Amino acid sequence: MSGTKKETGFTFTIDGVEITAYAGQTIMEAADEAGVYIPRLCDHEGLRHQGSCRVCTVKAGGRSVAACTQPAAPGQAVENETPRLTKMRRDLVEMLFHEGNHLCPICEASGNCELQAMAYRLDMTEATRFPYLEPCRALDASHPDIALDTNRCISCGRCIRASQDVDGKGIFGYVGRGIHRRVAVNGENLADTDAEVTDHAISAEVCPVGCIIRKRVGFAVPIGEREFDHGLIGHDIEEKRK
Amino acid sequence: MSELPKARIATASLAGCFGCHMAILDIDERLIELMQLVEVDRSPLTDKKRFTQRCDIGIIEGGCCNEENVHVLHDFRRNCDVLIALGQCAIMGGLPAMRNAIMHSDAPLRECLDEAYITGKYIRNTTHNVPNDPALPLLLDEVYPCSQVVEIDYQIPGCAPSGDIIFDTLSKLLTGKFRGFERDMIKFD
Ligand code: SF4
Ligand code: SF4
Ligand code: FES
């Protein structure tokens, strides 16, 4: 099985399902192609992998690794949806809720938000095990077409990579360290940068939560009729297997 | 005669908008089914202000924003075997909790009251005072989720929760069959 050479690909398993991969593919890339969903937040199609949120953690070769950055290896038995890993992912998602100010009922991303959808998928009814940190975070509405509500930012860095690598602009970047690490704009306010609403970094698909807001479109689709109101996050990938 | 004794239910709205109580009515005609199983004790639905006896289930809408909310919540915990936080405000503070993290403010409650009654652009408050009638319950420094004040046994998410999730959860709890929510029923909005 594992003896076959690069171009022809090799196989490994995820939760017992046989997956074909090619040299250089990450576990997640191979899984996506095969229709096996591995939860993720900081990874996004078309952007360089960062491996920071750890929601994609799987067990491979006896170690916990980030499926979005770990190359697939021939013959490996990868664990994905085990009760233990699911619980760990739920804990991570729960901590993200504690760390920011996530008031879903007043958030225009509600129903389209990947963090919230991940909570639904992981059976998190609400984060209540720890006190909320309730940080005081800035709202930047300076730009005519874009607003930033950093209360909801999960520091995934998707906007940073999109702006740098796709738009060639570098509007967003990390500042600070540890728990104080935040995403900031390259200027006093967003209006002082060359951000445009047509940037890939500003598009609806890049920010997984309700931090980067395109003004005047928020409620064009009503609550209850949004992306994750009709299907769990990841179902589009899982459907490939059927 | 062979009927099972009905379970007793009590409900209260703390720092909520009464939307969750309205959502209980979204159970629609299944309410009739539910009423075969329960009797309502202290609740705005019966207008009973005190417990007449111990209850099996207490349902709380809203978090705690003032001292009266805390008293009521303690009273429910004391008098109910099972306590349910119904809806986002009860679970995590909800909209009222917006006052907890006002940017750049060292005294968010003061700033919130000033804006609401004194400095806000669209205020017409001829007394220029923050209401301070002794009959008003004292506000807490922050809005607290119910689970930070007493132990909560179950939380039914939603703003407001759907009639389906309320009916499903209650009827399963009453028949001892509750094993968690159906995934597609979990919603935070
Ligand atoms: S960003 Fe997502 S999780 Fe946060 S408040 Fe908005 S919908 Fe809820
Ligand atoms: S603004 Fe959005 S895309 Fe950027 S780091 Fe925060 S959550 Fe991620
Ligand atoms: S998706 Fe892999 S670490 Fe975030």
PDB file of C-alpha atoms and ligand atoms in Angstrom, chain A residues 97 101-117 119-120 151-154 208-211, chain B residues 188-189, ligand 1:
ATOM      1  CA  PHE A  97     -16.147  32.824  22.970  1.00  0.00           C
ATOM      2  CA  ASN A 101     -17.315  39.750  23.144  1.00  0.00           C
ATOM      3  CA  HIS A 102     -19.568  37.456  21.177  1.00  0.00           C
ATOM      4  CA  LEU A 103     -23.157  38.620  21.419  1.00  0.00           C
ATOM      5  CA  CYS A 104     -24.566  36.595  18.570  1.00  0.00           C
ATOM      6  CA  PRO A 105     -28.093  38.046  18.786  1.00  0.00           C
ATOM      7  CA  ILE A 106     -26.755  41.489  17.820  1.00  0.00           C
ATOM      8  CA  CYS A 107     -24.079  40.345  15.410  1.00  0.00           C
ATOM      9  CA  GLU A 108     -24.724  40.749  11.724  1.00  0.00           C
ATOM     10  CA  ALA A 109     -22.557  37.713  10.960  1.00  0.00           C
ATOM     11  CA  SER A 110     -24.863  35.439  12.942  1.00  0.00           C
ATOM     12  CA  GLY A 111     -25.802  32.496  10.757  1.00  0.00           C
ATOM     13  CA  ASN A 112     -22.847  33.092   8.433  1.00  0.00           C
ATOM     14  CA  CYS A 113     -20.209  32.968  11.142  1.00  0.00           C
ATOM     15  CA  GLU A 114     -17.733  30.088  11.143  1.00  0.00           C
ATOM     16  CA  LEU A 115     -17.004  30.356  14.865  1.00  0.00           C
ATOM     17  CA  GLN A 116     -20.688  30.089  15.716  1.00  0.00           C
ATOM     18  CA  ALA A 117     -21.184  27.331  13.151  1.00  0.00           C
ATOM     19  CA  ALA A 119     -19.897  25.743  18.071  1.00  0.00           C
ATOM     20  CA  TYR A 120     -23.092  24.270  16.597  1.00  0.00           C
ATOM     21  CA  ASN A 151     -14.841  42.565  19.788  1.00  0.00           C
ATOM     22  CA  ARG A 152     -15.400  39.569  17.547  1.00  0.00           C
ATOM     23  CA  CYS A 153     -11.911  39.118  16.103  1.00  0.00           C
ATOM     24  CA  ILE A 154     -10.456  35.672  16.831  1.00  0.00           C
ATOM     25  CA  PRO A 208     -14.725  33.908   9.565  1.00  0.00           C
ATOM     26  CA  VAL A 209     -16.578  36.014  12.137  1.00  0.00           C
ATOM     27  CA  GLY A 210     -18.352  39.375  12.290  1.00  0.00           C
ATOM     28  CA  CYS A 211     -15.268  41.552  12.669  1.00  0.00           C
TER      29      CYS A 211
ATOM     30  CA  PHE B 188     -27.590  31.423  19.153  1.00  0.00           C
ATOM     31  CA  ASP B 189     -29.833  33.876  17.270  1.00  0.00           C
TER      32      ASP B 189
HETATM   33  S1  SF4 C   1     -18.730  36.756  15.355  1.00  0.00           S
HETATM   34 FE1  SF4 C   1     -19.865  34.833  15.294  1.00  0.00          FE
HETATM   35  S2  SF4 C   1     -19.688  34.011  17.367  1.00  0.00           S
HETATM   36 FE2  SF4 C   1     -19.115  36.163  17.447  1.00  0.00          FE
HETATM   37  S3  SF4 C   1     -21.003  37.262  17.948  1.00  0.00           S
HETATM   38 FE3  SF4 C   1     -20.869  37.219  15.722  1.00  0.00          FE
HETATM   39  S4  SF4 C   1     -22.037  35.408  15.139  1.00  0.00           S
HETATM   40 FE4  SF4 C   1     -21.580  35.198  17.304  1.00  0.00          FE
END
